XYZ file of C-alpha atoms in Angstrom:
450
model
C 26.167 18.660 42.404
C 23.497 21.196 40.969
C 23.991 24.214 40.007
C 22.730 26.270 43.233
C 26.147 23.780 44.746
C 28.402 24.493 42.384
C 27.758 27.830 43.100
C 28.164 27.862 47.010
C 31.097 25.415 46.212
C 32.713 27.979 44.039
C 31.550 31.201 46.721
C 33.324 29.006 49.389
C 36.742 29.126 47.004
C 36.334 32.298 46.117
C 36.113 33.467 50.064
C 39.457 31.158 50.169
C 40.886 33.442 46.918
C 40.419 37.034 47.557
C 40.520 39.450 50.951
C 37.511 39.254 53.819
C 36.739 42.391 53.231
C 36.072 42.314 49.130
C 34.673 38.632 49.420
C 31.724 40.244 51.763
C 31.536 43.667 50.094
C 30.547 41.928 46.490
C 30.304 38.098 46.886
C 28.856 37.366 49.898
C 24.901 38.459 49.324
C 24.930 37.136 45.449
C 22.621 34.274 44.890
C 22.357 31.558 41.316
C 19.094 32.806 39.736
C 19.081 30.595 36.675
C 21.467 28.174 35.001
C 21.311 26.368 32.062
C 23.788 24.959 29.426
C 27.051 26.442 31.091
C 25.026 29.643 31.796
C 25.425 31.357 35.210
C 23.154 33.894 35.992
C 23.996 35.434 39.282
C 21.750 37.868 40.989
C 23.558 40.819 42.835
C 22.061 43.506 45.306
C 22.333 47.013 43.120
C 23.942 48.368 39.871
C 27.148 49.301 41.590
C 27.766 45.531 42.952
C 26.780 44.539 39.289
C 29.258 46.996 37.453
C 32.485 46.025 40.427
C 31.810 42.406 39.579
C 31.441 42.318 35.816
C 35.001 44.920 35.579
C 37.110 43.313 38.343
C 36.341 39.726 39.606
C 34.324 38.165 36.539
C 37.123 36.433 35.119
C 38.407 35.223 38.959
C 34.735 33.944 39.226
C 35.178 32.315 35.527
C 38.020 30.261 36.139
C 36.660 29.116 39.583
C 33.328 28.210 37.808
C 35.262 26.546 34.522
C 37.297 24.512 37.025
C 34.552 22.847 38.734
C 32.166 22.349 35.889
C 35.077 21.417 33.513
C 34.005 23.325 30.562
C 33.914 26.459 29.231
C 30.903 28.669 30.743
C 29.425 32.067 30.651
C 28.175 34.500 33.229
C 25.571 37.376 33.354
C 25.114 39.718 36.425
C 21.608 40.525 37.615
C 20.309 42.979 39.837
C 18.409 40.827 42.290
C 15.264 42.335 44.224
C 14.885 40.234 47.180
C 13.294 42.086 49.989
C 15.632 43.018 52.429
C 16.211 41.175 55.866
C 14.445 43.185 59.395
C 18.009 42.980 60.819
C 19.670 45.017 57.998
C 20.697 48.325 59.033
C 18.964 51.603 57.537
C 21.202 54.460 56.133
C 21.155 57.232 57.629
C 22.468 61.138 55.752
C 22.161 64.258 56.609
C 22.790 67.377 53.956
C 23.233 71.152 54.317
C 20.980 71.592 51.358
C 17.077 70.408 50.445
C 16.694 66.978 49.065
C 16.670 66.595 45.505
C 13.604 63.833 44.546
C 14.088 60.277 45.255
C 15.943 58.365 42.315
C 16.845 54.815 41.678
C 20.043 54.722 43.193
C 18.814 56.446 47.016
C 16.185 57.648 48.212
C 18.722 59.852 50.678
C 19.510 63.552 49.590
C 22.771 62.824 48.552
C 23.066 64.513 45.013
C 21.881 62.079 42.371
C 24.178 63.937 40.003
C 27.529 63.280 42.010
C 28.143 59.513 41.416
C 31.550 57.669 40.221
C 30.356 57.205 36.433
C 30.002 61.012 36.297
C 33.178 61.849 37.747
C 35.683 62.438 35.034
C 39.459 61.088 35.780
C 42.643 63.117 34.933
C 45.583 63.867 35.808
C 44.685 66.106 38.468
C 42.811 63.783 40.075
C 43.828 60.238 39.618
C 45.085 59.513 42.862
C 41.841 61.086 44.628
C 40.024 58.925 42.473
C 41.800 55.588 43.335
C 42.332 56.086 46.566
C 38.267 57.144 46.715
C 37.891 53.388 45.292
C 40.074 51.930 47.724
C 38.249 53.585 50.223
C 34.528 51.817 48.858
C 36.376 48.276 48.876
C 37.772 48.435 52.097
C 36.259 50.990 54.140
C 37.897 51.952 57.333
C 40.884 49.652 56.507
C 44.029 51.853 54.809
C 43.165 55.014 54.220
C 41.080 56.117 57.261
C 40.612 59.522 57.472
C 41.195 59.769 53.888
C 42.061 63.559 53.206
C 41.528 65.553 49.893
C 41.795 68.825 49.267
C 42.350 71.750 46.500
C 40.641 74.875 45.681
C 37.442 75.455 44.793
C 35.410 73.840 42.047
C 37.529 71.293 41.941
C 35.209 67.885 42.619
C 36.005 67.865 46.184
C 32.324 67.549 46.909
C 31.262 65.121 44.467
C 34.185 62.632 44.795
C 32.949 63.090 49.171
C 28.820 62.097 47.653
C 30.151 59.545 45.545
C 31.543 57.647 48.226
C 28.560 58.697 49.909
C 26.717 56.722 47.185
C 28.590 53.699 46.854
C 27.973 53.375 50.195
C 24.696 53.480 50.511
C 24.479 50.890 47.860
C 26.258 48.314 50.352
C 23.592 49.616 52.829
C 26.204 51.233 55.169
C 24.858 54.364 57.465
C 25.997 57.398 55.440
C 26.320 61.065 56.912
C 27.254 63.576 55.214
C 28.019 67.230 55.847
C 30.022 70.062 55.265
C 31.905 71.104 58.430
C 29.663 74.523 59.135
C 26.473 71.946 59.171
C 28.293 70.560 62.104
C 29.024 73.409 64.078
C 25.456 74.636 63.108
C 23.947 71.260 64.479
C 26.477 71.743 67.662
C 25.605 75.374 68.123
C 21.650 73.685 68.710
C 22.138 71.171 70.590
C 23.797 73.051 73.218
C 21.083 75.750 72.613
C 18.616 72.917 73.284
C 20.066 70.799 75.815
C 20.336 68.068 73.319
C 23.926 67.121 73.352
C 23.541 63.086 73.827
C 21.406 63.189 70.745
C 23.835 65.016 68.581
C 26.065 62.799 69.558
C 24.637 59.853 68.856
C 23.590 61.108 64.795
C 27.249 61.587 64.759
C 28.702 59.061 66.330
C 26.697 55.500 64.985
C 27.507 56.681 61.196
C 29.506 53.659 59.391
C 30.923 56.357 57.127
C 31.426 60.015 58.117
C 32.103 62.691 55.057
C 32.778 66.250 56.315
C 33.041 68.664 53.563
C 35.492 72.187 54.312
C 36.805 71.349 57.096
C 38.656 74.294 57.294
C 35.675 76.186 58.679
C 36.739 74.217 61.961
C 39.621 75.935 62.327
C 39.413 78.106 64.920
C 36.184 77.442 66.781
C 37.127 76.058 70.010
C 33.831 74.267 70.734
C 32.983 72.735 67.719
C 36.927 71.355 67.643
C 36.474 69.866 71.193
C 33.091 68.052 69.882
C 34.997 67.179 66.346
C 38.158 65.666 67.984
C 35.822 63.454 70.143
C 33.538 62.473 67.587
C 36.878 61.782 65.110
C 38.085 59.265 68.134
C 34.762 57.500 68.484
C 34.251 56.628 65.017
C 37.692 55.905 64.460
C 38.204 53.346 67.285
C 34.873 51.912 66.105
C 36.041 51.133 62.747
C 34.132 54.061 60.985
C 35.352 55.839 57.541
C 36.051 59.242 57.761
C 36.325 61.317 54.777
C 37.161 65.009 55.038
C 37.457 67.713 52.107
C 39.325 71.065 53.117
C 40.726 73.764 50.329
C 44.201 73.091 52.032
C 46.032 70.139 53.690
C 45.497 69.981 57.791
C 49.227 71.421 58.206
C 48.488 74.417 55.918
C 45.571 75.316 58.655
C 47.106 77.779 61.111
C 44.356 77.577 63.512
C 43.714 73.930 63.513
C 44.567 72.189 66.549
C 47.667 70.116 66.568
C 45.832 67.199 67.749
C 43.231 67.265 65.127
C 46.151 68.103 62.556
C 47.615 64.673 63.748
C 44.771 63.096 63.128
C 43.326 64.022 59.714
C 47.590 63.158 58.908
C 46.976 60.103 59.927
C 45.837 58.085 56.804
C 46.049 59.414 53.187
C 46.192 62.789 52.091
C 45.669 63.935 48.533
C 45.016 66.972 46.709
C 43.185 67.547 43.848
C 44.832 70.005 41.280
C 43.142 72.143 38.020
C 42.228 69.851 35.297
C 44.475 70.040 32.015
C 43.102 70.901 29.038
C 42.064 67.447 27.711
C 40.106 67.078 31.217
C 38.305 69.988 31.070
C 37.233 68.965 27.608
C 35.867 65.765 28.729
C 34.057 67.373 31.336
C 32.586 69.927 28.760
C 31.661 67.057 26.612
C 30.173 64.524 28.849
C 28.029 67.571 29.947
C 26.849 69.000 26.499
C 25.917 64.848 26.288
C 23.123 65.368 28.602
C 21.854 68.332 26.839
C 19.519 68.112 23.624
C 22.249 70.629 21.701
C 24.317 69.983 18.750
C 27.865 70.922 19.967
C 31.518 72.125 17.965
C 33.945 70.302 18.972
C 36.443 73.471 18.970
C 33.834 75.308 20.858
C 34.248 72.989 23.502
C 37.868 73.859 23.305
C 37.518 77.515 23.114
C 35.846 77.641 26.513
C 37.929 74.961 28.356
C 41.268 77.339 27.049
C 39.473 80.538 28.605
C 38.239 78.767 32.255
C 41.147 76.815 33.615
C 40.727 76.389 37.311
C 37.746 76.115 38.455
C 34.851 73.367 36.924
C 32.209 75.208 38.391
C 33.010 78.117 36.225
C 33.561 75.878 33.642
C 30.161 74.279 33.403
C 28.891 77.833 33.985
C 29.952 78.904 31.124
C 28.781 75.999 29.014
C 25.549 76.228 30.581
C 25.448 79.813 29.262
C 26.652 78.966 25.860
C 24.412 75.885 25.336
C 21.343 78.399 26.689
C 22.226 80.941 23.722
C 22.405 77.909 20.935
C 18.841 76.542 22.238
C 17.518 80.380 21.895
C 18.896 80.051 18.423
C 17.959 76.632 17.670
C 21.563 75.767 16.402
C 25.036 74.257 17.080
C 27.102 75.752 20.274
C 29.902 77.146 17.797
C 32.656 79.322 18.755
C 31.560 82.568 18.245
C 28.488 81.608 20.853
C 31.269 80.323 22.875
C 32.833 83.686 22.916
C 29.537 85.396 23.591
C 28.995 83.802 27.122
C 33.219 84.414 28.144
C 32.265 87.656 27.534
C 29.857 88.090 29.925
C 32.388 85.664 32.566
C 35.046 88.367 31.900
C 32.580 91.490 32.525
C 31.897 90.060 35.722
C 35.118 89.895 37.255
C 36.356 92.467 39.155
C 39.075 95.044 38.728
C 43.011 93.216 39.877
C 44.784 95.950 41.238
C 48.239 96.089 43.352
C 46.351 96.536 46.493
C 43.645 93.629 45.723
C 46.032 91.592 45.347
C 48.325 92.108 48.699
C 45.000 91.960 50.245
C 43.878 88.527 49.034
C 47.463 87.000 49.583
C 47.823 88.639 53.233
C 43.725 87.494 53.780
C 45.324 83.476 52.554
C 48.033 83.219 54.506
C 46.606 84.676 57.348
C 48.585 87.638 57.639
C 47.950 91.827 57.559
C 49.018 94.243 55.148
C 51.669 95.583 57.183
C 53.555 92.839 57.564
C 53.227 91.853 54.298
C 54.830 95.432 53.702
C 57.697 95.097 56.304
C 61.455 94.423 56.263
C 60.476 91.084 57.961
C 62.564 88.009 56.109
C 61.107 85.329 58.185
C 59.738 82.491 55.976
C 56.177 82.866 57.383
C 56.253 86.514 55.844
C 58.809 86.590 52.715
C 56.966 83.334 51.179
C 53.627 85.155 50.592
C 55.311 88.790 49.910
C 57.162 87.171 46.813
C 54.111 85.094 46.041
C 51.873 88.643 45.678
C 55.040 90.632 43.620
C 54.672 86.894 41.023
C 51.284 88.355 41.182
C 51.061 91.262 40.769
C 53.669 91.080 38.062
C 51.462 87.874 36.334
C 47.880 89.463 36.698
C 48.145 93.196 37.178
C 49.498 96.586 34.802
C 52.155 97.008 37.182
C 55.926 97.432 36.378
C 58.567 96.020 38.244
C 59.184 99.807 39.838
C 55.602 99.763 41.002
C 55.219 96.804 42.278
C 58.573 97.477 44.403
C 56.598 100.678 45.638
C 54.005 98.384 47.319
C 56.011 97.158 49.102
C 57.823 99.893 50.502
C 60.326 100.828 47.646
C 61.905 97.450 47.123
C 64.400 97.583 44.163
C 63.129 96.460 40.832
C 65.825 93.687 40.945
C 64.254 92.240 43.935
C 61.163 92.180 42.840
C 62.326 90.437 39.416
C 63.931 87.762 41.439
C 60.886 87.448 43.887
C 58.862 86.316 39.990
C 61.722 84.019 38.930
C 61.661 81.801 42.193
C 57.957 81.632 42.484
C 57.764 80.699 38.685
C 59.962 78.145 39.507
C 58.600 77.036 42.506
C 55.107 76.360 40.841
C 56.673 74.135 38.022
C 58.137 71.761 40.943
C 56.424 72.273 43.926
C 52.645 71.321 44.005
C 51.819 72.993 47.527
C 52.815 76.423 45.406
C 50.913 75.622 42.324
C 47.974 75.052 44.488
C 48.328 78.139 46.398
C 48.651 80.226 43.649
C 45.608 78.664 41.782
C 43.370 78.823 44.857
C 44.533 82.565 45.421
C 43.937 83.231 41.595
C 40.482 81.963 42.418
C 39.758 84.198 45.049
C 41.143 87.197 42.844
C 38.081 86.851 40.218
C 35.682 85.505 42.036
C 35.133 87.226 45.549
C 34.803 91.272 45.844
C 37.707 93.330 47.412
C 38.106 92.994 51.349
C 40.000 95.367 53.293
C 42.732 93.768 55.503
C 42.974 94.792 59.160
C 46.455 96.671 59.645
């Protein structure tokens, strides 16, 4: 045989060897470029396809190839520009923001910044991230919906585009949107007597990545047009990804039957990154910057900012602007210069601020957060905003008992114990307590309807 046979020969053992699904995804379009002297050069359709095959199948494709040659031999990976086929489908995405400029990897406006190789991998995250992978092997196979959520900042959003992306590479139709996009485009159509259309931009995606979609909750219409559209792509063999800041049983207003569904293939959350993370995010961000960086600068900032990367890289972004004004290292005392001006920025955390934001996240009002009520729904979130108060305010135990209606002090000190040990061993608690820590210092005071 020549070497174009041994290596249809080897593709047809290879289809034999591994699933359908990750025989088409990264075999089945590869082609021999060049061989010579136990040298395989294999051309492959994009840089994703060449990375996947050159970290997870080579040596699969190695001992296939050494088998039938019967020596030793040596493979390179290729990106491989033939023009593509008139039958091929053409992705399709839609975004809630402009389109950034065209890049190598898409031309779509997916962000060209959100991809897998920028997406830093913790502890927090590790699941997302494998089960995001799982997702790009075999879409619409295990995991489909796949679920994640957590609070704010958290890479939600770019682990949603970076399936997007990989995606796109394997020339799938991509949509993307966050959920008030959808309602928005809904809200239109009806407005415009273009239903059918909407429908069909929502309904012929391959993959379908909805970001917050707990701005659903609670809109009849644009639930109606969401469960349909779930069922349609689902039954078609679509991936659905949706992002929300809370798991679909945590959203009061969701209907049940959407609930059921989103439940019905993986759900993750995302939590805050650890403190070697959120150093490897500040680092592999200060890379792309022209800056000399200290190391324990780095640190500094990543001990201040703990739950939220946005703030994170906000702050480095600040810091790094101050050493380019200076033409020097980011050192600490810069470091300390632009936490300042996070701190100065955050507003006051009084007793009341805080029974509003907890009453606002559970979906409660002020007075029954203040009532003799001991019903779960009510006496969760009351001891969650005494741990609170008690954690982020000037209050004393006496005080915060006053809140609340002139509560002993003892009941208010074991309200602080069992959350604190509720967020060591419960993760739905830790997350609720970082996402309403969040909302504390970032958004301004709201009133609570009584």
């Amino acid at each position: 045989m020549n070497a174009a046979q041994i290596w249809q020969a080897a593709l047809g053992e290879l289809q034999l060897e591994m699933t359908q699904a990750t025989f088409n995804t990264w075999l089945r379009d590869t082609k021999l470029i060049a061989y010579e002297d136990g040298d395989f050069i294999i051309g492959v359709r994009n840089g994703y396809a060449k990375e996947w095959l050159e970290n997870r199948l080579a040596s699969t494709i190695r001992r296939v190839l050494t088998r039938m040659v019967d020596r030793s031999v040596q493979m390179r990976f290729v990106i491989w520009d033939e023009p593509a086929q008139e039958s091929m489908p053409t992705p399709l995405l839609v975004a809630a923001e402009p389109a950034p400029q065209p890049n190598k990897l898409t031309s779509t406006p997916l962000n060209p910044r959100y991809t897998l190789d920028s997406f830093i991998v913790g502890t927090n995250n590790r699941l997302a991230h494998a089960a995001a992978m799982a997702v790009i092997e075999h879409p619409a196979d295990s995991y489909n919906p796949f679920f994640v959520y957590g609070g704010t900042g958290l890479g939600k959003t770019h682990l949603l585009q970076a399936i997007g992306h990989a995606c796109l590479a394997r020339n799938l139709r991509v949509l993307y949107v966050p959920a008030e996009t959808f309602t928005n485009d809904l809200v239109e159509a009806i407005r415009t007597y273009t239903t059918e259309s909407f429908r069909e931009t929502y309904r012929t995606a391959d993959v379908l990545l909805v970001d917050d979609t707990q701005f659903i909750a609670g809109k009849e219409a644009t639930q109606e047009e969401f469960f349909h559209t779930f069922d349609a792509l689902h039954s078609s063999g679509a991936q659905i990804v949706l992002s929300s800041d809370r798991p679909p049983r945590a959203m009061a207003t969701l209907e049940k039957r959407l609930q059921s569904r989103f439940e019905w293939g993986l759900t993750v959350d995302i939590h805050p990154p650890d403190l070697e993370t959120r150093v490897a995010i500040l680092q592999q961000k200060a890379n792309t910057k022209d800056v000399s960086v200290d190391t324990d600068a780095l640190y500094l900032i990543a001990q201040q900012v703990q739950t939220n990367i946005r703030e994170l890289e906000g702050v480095l972004n600040k810091a790094l602007m101050l050493a380019s004004l200076e033409n020097r290292t980011l050192t600490p005392r810069l470091a300390e210069a632009a936490l300042k001006g996070m701190a100065a920025a955050r507003p006051e955390i009084t007793g009341d601020r805080i029974l509003d934001v907890v009453a606002r996240y559970y979906q409660l009002n002020v007075d029954e957060m203040q009532s003799v009520s001991r019903s779960r729904r009510i006496a969760r979130p009351r001891q969650i905003a005494m741990f609170l108060m008690r954690q982020e305010s000037d209050l004393s135990l006496s005080q915060i008992g006053d809140v609340f209606g002139g509560r002993d002090h003892t009941t208010v000190l074991y309200a602080c114990d069992r959350v604190a040990d509720l967020s060591e061993e419960n993760d739905d608690v830790r997350r609720q307590l970082n996402a309403i820590r969040e909302t504390l210092y970032k958004q301004p005071a709201v009133k609570t309807s009584t």
